[in-house]
Every structure is written in C-alpha cells, then in structure tokens.
CSV table of C-alpha atoms in Angstrom, one decimal:
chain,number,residue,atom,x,y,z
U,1,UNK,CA,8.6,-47.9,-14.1
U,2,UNK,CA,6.5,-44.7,-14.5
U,3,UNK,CA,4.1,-43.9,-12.0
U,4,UNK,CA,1.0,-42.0,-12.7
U,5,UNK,CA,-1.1,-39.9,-10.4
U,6,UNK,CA,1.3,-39.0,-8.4
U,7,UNK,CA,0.6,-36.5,-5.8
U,8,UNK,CA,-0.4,-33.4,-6.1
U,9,UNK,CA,-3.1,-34.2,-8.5
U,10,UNK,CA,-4.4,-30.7,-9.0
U,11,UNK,CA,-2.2,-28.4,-10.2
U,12,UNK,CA,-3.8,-25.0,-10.2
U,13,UNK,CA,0.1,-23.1,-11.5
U,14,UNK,CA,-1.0,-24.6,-14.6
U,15,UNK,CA,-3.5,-21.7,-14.9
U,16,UNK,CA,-0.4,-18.8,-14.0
U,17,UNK,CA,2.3,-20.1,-16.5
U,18,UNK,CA,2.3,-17.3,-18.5
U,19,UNK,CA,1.1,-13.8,-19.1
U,20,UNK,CA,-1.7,-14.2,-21.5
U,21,UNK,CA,-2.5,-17.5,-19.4
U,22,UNK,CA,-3.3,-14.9,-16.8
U,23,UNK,CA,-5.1,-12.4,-18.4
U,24,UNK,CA,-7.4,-15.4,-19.7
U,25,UNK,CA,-8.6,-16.6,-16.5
U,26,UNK,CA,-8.4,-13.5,-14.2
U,27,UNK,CA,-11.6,-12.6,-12.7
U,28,UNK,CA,-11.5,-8.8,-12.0
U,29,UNK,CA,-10.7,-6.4,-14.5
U,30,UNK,CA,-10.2,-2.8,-15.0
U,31,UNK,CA,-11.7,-0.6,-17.0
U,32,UNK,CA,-11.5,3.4,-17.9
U,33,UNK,CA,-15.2,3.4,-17.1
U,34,UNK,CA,-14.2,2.5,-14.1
U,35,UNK,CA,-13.3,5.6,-12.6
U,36,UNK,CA,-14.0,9.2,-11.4
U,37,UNK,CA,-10.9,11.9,-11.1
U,38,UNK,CA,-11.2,13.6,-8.0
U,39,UNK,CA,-10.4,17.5,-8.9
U,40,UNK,CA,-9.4,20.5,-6.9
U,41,UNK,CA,-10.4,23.9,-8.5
U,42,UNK,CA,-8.9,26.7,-6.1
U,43,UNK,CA,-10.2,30.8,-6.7
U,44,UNK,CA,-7.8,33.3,-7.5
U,45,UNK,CA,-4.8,31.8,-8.7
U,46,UNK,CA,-3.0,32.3,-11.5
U,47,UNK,CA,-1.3,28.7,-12.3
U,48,UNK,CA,-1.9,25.7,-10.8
U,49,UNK,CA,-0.9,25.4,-6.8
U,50,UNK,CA,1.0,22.1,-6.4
U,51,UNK,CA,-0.7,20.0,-3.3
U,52,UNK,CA,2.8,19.3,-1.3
U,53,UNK,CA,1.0,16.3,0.8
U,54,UNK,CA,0.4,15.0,-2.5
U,55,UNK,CA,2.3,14.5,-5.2
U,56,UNK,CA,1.8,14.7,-9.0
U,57,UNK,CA,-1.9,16.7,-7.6
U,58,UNK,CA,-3.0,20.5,-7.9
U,59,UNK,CA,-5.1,23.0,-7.1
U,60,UNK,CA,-6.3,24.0,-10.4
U,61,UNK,CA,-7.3,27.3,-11.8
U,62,UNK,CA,-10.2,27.2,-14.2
U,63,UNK,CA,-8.1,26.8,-17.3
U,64,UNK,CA,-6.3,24.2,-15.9
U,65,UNK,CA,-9.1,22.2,-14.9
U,66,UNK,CA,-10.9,22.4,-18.4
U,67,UNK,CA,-7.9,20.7,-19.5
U,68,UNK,CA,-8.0,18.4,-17.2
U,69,UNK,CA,-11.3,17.5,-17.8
U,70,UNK,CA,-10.8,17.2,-21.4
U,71,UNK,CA,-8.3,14.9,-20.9
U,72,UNK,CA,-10.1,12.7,-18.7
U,73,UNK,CA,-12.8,12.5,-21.7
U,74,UNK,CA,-10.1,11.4,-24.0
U,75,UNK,CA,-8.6,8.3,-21.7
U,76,UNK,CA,-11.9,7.3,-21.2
U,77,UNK,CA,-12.8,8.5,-17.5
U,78,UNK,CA,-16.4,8.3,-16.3
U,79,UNK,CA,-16.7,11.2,-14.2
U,80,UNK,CA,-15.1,14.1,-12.8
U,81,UNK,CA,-15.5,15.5,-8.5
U,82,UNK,CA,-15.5,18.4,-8.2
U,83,UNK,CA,-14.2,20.2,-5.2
U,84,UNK,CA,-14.2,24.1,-5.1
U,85,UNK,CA,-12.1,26.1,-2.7
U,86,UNK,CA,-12.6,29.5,-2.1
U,87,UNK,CA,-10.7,32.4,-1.3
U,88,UNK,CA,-10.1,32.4,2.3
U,89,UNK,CA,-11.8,35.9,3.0
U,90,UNK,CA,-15.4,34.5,1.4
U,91,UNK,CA,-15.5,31.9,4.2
U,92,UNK,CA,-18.2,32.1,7.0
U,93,UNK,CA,-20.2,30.5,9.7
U,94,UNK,CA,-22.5,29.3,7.1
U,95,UNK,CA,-20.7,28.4,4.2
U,96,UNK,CA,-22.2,31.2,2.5
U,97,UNK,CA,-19.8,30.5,-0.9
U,98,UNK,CA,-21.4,26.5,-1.8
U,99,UNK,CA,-25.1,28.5,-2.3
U,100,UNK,CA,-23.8,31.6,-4.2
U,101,UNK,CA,-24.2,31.0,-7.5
U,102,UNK,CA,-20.9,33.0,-8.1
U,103,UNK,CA,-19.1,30.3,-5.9
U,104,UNK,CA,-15.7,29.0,-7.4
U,105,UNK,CA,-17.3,25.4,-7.0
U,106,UNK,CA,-20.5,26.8,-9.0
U,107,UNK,CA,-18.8,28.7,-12.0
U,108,UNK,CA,-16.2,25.3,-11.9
U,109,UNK,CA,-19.1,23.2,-12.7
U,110,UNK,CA,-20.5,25.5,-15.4
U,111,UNK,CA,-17.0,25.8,-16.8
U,112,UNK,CA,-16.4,21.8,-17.3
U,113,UNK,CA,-19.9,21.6,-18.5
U,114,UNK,CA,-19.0,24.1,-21.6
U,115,UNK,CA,-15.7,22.6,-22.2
U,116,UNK,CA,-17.0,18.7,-21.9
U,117,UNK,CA,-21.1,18.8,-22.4
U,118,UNK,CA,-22.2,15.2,-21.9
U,119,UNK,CA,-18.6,13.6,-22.5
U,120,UNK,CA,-17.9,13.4,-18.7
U,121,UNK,CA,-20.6,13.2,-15.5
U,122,UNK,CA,-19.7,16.2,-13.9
U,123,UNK,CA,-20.4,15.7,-10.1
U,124,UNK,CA,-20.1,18.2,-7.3
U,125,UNK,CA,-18.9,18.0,-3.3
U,126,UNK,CA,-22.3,18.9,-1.9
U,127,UNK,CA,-20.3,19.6,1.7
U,128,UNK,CA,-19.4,22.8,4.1
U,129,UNK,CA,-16.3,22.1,4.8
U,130,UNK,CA,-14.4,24.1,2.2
U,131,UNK,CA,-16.6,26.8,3.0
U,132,UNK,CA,-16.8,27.6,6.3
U,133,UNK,CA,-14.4,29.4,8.6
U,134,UNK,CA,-14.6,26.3,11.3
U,135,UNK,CA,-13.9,23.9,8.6
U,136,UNK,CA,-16.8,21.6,10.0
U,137,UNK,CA,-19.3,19.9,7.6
U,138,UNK,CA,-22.1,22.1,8.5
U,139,UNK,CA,-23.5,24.8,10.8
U,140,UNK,CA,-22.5,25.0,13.8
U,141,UNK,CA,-25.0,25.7,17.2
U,142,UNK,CA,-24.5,28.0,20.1
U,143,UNK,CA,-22.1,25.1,22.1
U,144,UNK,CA,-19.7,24.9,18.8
U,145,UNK,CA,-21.6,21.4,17.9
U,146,UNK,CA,-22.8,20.5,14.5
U,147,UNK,CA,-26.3,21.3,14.0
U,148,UNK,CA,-27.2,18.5,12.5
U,149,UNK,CA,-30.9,20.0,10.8
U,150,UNK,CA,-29.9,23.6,10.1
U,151,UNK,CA,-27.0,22.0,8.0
U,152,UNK,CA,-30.1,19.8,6.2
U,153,UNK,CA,-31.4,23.0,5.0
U,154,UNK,CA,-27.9,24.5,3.8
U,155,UNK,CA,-27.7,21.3,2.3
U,156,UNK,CA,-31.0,21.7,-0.1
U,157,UNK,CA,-29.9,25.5,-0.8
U,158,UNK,CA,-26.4,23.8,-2.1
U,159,UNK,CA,-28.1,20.9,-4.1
U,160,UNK,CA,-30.4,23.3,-6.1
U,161,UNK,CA,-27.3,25.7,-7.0
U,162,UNK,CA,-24.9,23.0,-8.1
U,163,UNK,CA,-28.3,21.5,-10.1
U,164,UNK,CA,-28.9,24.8,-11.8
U,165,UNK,CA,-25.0,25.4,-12.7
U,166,UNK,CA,-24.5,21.9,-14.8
U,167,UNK,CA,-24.0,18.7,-12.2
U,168,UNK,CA,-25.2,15.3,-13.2
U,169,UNK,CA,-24.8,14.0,-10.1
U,170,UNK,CA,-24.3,15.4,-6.6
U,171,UNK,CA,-22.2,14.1,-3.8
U,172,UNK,CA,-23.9,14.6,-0.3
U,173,UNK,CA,-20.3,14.0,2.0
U,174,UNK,CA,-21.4,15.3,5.3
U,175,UNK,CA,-22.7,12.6,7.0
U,176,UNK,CA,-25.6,14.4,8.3
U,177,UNK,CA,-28.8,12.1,9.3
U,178,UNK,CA,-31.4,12.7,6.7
U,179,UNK,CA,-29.2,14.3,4.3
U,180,UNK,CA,-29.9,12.0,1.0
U,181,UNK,CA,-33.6,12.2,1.4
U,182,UNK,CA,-33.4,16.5,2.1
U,183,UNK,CA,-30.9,16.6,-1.1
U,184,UNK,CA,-33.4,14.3,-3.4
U,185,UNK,CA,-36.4,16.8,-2.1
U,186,UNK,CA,-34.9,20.3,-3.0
U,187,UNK,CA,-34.2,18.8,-6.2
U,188,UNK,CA,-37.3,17.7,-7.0
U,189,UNK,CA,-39.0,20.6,-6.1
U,190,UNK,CA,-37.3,22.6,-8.4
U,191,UNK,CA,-37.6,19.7,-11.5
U,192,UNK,CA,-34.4,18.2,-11.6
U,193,UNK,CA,-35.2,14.4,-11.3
U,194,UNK,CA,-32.7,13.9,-13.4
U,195,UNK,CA,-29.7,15.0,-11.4
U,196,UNK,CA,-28.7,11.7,-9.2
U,197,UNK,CA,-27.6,11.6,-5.9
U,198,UNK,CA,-24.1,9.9,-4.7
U,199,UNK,CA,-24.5,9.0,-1.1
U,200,UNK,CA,-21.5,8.8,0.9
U,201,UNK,CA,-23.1,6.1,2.9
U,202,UNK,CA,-20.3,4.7,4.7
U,203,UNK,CA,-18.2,7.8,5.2
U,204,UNK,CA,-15.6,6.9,8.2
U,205,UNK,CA,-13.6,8.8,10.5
U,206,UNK,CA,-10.3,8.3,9.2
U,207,UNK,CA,-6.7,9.4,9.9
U,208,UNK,CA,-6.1,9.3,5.7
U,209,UNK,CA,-7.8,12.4,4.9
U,210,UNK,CA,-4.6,14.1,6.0
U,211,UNK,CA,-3.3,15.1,2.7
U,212,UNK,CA,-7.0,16.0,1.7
U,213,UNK,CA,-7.3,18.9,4.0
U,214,UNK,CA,-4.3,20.6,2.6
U,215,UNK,CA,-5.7,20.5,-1.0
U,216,UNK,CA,-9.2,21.9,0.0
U,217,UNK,CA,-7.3,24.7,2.7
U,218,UNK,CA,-9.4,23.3,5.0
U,219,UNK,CA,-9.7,25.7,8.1
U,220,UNK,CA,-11.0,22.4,10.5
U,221,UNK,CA,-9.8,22.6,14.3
U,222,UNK,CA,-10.6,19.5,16.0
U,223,UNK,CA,-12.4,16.5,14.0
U,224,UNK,CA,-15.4,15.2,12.7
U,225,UNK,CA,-16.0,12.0,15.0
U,226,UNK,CA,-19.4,13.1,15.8
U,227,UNK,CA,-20.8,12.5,12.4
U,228,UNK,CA,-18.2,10.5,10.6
U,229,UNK,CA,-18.4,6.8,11.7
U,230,UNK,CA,-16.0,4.9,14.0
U,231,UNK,CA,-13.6,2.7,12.1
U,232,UNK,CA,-14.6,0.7,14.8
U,233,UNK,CA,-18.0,0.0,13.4
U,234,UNK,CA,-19.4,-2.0,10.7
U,235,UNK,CA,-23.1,-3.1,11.2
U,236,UNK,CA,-23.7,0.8,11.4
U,237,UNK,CA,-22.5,0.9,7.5
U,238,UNK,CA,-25.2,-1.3,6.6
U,239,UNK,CA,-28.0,0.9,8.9
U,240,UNK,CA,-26.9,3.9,6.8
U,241,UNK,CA,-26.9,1.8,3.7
U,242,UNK,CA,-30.4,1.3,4.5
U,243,UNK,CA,-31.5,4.6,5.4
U,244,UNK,CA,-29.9,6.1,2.3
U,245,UNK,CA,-31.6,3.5,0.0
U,246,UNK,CA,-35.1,4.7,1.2
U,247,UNK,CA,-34.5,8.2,1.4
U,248,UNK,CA,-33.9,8.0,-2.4
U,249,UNK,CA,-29.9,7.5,-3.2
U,250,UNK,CA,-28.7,6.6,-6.9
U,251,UNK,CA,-25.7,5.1,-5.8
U,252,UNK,CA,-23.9,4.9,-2.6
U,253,UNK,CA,-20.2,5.1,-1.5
U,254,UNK,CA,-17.6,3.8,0.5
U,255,UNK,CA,-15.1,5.8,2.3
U,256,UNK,CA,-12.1,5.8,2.0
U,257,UNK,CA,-11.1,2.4,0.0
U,258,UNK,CA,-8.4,0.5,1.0
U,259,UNK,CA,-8.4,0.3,4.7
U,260,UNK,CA,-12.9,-1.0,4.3
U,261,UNK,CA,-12.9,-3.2,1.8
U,262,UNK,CA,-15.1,-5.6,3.7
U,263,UNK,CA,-17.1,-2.7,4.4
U,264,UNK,CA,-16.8,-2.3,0.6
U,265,UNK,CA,-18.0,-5.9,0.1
U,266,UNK,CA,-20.9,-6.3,2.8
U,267,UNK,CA,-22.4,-3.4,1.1
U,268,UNK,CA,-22.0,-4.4,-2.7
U,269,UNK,CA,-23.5,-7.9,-2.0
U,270,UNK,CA,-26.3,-5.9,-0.1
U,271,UNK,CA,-27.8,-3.7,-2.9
U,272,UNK,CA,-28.9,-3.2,-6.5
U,273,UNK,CA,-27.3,-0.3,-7.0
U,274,UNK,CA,-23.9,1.2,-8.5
U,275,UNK,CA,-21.7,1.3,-5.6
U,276,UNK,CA,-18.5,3.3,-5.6
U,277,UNK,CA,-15.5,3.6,-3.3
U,278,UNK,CA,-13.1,6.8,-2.6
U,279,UNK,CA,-9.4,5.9,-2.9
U,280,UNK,CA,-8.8,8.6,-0.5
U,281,UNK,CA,-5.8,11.3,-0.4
U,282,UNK,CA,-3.8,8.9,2.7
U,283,UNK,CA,-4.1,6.1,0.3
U,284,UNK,CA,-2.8,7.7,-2.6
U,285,UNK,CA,0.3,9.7,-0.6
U,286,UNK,CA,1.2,6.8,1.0
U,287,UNK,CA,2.0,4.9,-2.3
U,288,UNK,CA,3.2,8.3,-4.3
U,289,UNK,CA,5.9,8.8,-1.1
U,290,UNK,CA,6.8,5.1,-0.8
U,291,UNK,CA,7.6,4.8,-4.5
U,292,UNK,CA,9.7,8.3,-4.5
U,293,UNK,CA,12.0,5.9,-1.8
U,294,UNK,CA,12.6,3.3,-4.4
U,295,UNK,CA,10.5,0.9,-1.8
U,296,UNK,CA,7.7,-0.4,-3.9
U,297,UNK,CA,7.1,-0.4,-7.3
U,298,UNK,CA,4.8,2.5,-8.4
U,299,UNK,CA,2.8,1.5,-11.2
U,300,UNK,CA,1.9,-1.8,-10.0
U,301,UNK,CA,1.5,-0.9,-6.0
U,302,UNK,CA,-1.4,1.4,-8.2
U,303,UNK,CA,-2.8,-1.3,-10.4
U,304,UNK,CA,-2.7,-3.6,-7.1
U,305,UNK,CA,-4.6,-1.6,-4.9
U,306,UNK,CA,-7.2,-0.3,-7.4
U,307,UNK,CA,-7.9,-4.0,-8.3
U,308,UNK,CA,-8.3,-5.3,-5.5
U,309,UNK,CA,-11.1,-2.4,-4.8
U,310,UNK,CA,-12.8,-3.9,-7.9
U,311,UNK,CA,-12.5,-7.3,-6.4
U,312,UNK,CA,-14.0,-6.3,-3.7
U,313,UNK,CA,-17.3,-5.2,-4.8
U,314,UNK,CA,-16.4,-1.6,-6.1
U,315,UNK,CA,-18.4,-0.6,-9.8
U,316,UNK,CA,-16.8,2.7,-9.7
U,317,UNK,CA,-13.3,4.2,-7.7
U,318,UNK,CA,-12.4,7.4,-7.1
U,319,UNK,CA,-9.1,7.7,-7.7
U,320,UNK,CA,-6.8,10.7,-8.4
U,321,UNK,CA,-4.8,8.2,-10.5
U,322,UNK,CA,-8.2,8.2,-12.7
U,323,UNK,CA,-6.7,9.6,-16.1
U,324,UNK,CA,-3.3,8.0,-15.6
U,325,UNK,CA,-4.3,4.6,-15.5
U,326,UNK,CA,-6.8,4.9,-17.8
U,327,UNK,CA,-4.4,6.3,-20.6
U,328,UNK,CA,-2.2,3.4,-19.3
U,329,UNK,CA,-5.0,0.4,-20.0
U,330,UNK,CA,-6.1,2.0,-23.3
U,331,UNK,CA,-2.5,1.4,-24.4
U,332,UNK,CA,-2.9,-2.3,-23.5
C-alpha cells in the first residue's frame, strides 16, 4: 500500500536540483557595478613593478594604469582607487607629495580622467601614509604621536588638490576624529559640492594589510592602533557610523571585508546610504597563495567570498579581482 505524507514533508533540495534551478531562486547576486579596482600608480618607473606579496597585482606606471582603467570601463567596473606612491626621496614629515599638485597621486588622477572622462568614478586615497617618511597616517607631534588636528588640516589641503586634479569621490582612510566633516568643508569652500566623500567609517586595525604595505612602499615602523579600531570592538563601528553621517559622508565603508562581515551587516541595516566594503590585500593573498598550492579552487574561493560580502549588506566591494570577475560575469 502506498503511503503518503511521509516524513520529511518539506523538501527544500527541491529548490538546488539543478543549475538554472539555482540561479532562479538565489538571493544575492553579483554585478560589474558592483565593484571598484583598487590601483597602485608608483613614480618613476619604467614598466610595471610586480607586488611579490600579491600576486597577479602591480605597481603601475602611468601608461599602465590608463590601460588599466580602460579596461575596467570595458568589463563594466564602477570605480577606480587610486593609490599614488611616490619616489622615496619626496617623502617628509608632512606628506608634503598628497598636496603638491605635481604629486604622482595628483597627475594619476588627471591622467585616468583624460583617458576615461565620466566612464569610470575616479576616487583618490585621501591618506599620509604613502607620503610620509614615518609611514603614519598623519603628522606626527613632538612625542612621535599622531596629531590628530594638524593631520585635519593636511587633510583639507589634500581633499582640494585631488578635487581640482579630476576625483569624483575622495576616500578619507585615516581614521582621524573629525576627518569627514574637515574633508566635506575644504571642499565646499572651494565649490566642489559635487565631489562625494567615501568614509572609511569602520576602518580596523588589522593584521591583513600586510601585503598592502609592500605595494604602497610604505615606510611605517610600529602600527596604527591608536587610530585604527580594535578588532575587538563593534559598538564603536556604529559611534563612528554616526559621527560620519552628520559630519556629511556620501557613503561609508567597511574595513577590511571578510574577517567584519557582521560589522558589514550592523552597519548596512543601520543607514540610507551606499555602503561599501574593502576586500583587503590579506584577503586577496591569502586566496591567490592558497590556490597556487592546488588547495582550493581559485575562481570559486573568489566568487564565494565576494558573494558572501554582498550577502552581507555590501552595495559596493573593493576588490583587486574587480575587472576579472567582472569580464568573467559579462560572459555569463
């Protein structure tokens, strides 16, 4: 004799049996639009400088990273970060090379504005730290300690030079109190409303910028655990959040990715505006190094991780896997 509702009763593999089954029902997709390349434009080279610490990523020259960005335009990419790292010799106390309008960061932005126009939000590392001889995020005081308000004002003097040279949006990443609200000031004042402001609201003190220091020949002795915030911490995300929010930020931004997500997600159910996450340089090595040893497959270990960013609350990642996977989903 048949039997009929027999146990189990729902039967929710009915909804994975097969590929376009799958793609039917899935609730997080991605998109090129997604995503913002993270780029490295390094002075005085001749050819690109391969990053060792990561894989597949280069300092570029100027040429290089016209191409780049062109290419990025072409898969579909959103944006383009912009990181600038000068000559070694041009590094002070101050930073003096982010405010000189000559600054390889500067005549980077002005370069991917002529070759791309409109095509490709050009934004700009509004930071020290590639720019300084101590490789901190701002200046320094008489006892060696980050002076948190004389940085504010280096910080205005950077946001109006990377304004005039071409950004659409800048990226304020030093974690200095105040700094969103300075930033949005010193643009205003010299009529650029329409430039937006990236906040790095939730930037933390984290042992996966390794790789990152390498590509920006970051001079840092010593770390940045007086202004970064303690992975420790997560109700001090959402004070930030707050302060940034009234101090005028366009979007705000998780950092780095993976290892926050419910950072990630406290903040994205929090606010009405975009909200972005960096899939830092750690993130990125880690799965480049672990694929090279045949332990994980590449391409989906990628597709996994930046998913599950977008799942987590994420409109917009940072990714140095940017143009890649987005060439990759426009093929389907």
């Amino acid at each position: 004799m048949t039997t009929y509702g027999s146990f189990p009763g729902a039967r929710p593999r009915r909804l994975r049996t097969s590929p376009v089954m799958r793609r039917m029902v899935a609730e997080t997709r991605l998109h090129p639009a997604d995503f913002i390349l993270p780029a490295f434009v390094r002075e005085g080279v001749g050819e690109p400088v391969p990053v060792a610490a990561m894989p597949g990523v280069v300092q570029h020259t100027r040429d290089s990273l016209k191409k780049a960005a062109a290419e990025a335009v072409a898969a579909g990419v959103s944006g383009i970060m912009l990181f600038g790292v000068p000559e070694d010799a041009k590094k002070d106390a101050v930073g003096t090379p982010g405010t000189d309008p000559d600054g390889i960061l500067q005549v980077a932005i002005r370069d991917v504005r002529a070759e791309v126009g409109d095509e490709l939000l050009v934004m700009s590392d509004l930071c020290l730290d590639e720019t300084t001889d101590h490789g901190h995020c701002g200046v320094l005081d008489e006892f060696g300690r980050v002076d948190n308000d004389a940085t504010l004002e280096r910080y205005a003097e950077m946001a109006q030079v990377q304004a005039d040279a071409g950004a659409h949006v800048v990226g304020p990443s030093g974690m200095m109190d105040g700094q969103i609200g300075v930033v949005r000031d010193a643009l205003d004042q010299i009529g650029r409303e329409d430039v937006a402001v990236l906040a790095y609201t939730a930037k933390y003190a984290s042992a996966f910028y390794g790789p990152f220091r390498e590509a920006v020949a970051s001079s840092l002795q010593g770390d940045r655990k007086t202004y970064q915030q303690d992975p420790a911490n997560a109700r001090e995300s959402m004070r930030e959040l707050a302060l940034d929010l009234e101090e005028g930020a366009d979007l705000v931004m998780v950092k780095p990715a993976g290892p926050y997500l419910d950072i990630l997600a406290r903040v994205a159910d929090a606010v009405d505006v975009p909200v972005a996450a960096y899939q830092i340089s750690g993130e990125y090595s880690m799965i480049e190094a672990a694929a090279e040893k045949g332990w994980i497959d590449r391409d989906r270990a990628i597709l996994e991780t930046l998913t599950g960013i977008k799942r987590a609350g994420a409109r917009n990642i940072l990714t140095y896997w940017a143009t890649e996977v987005a060439q990759k989903l426009v093929k389907g």
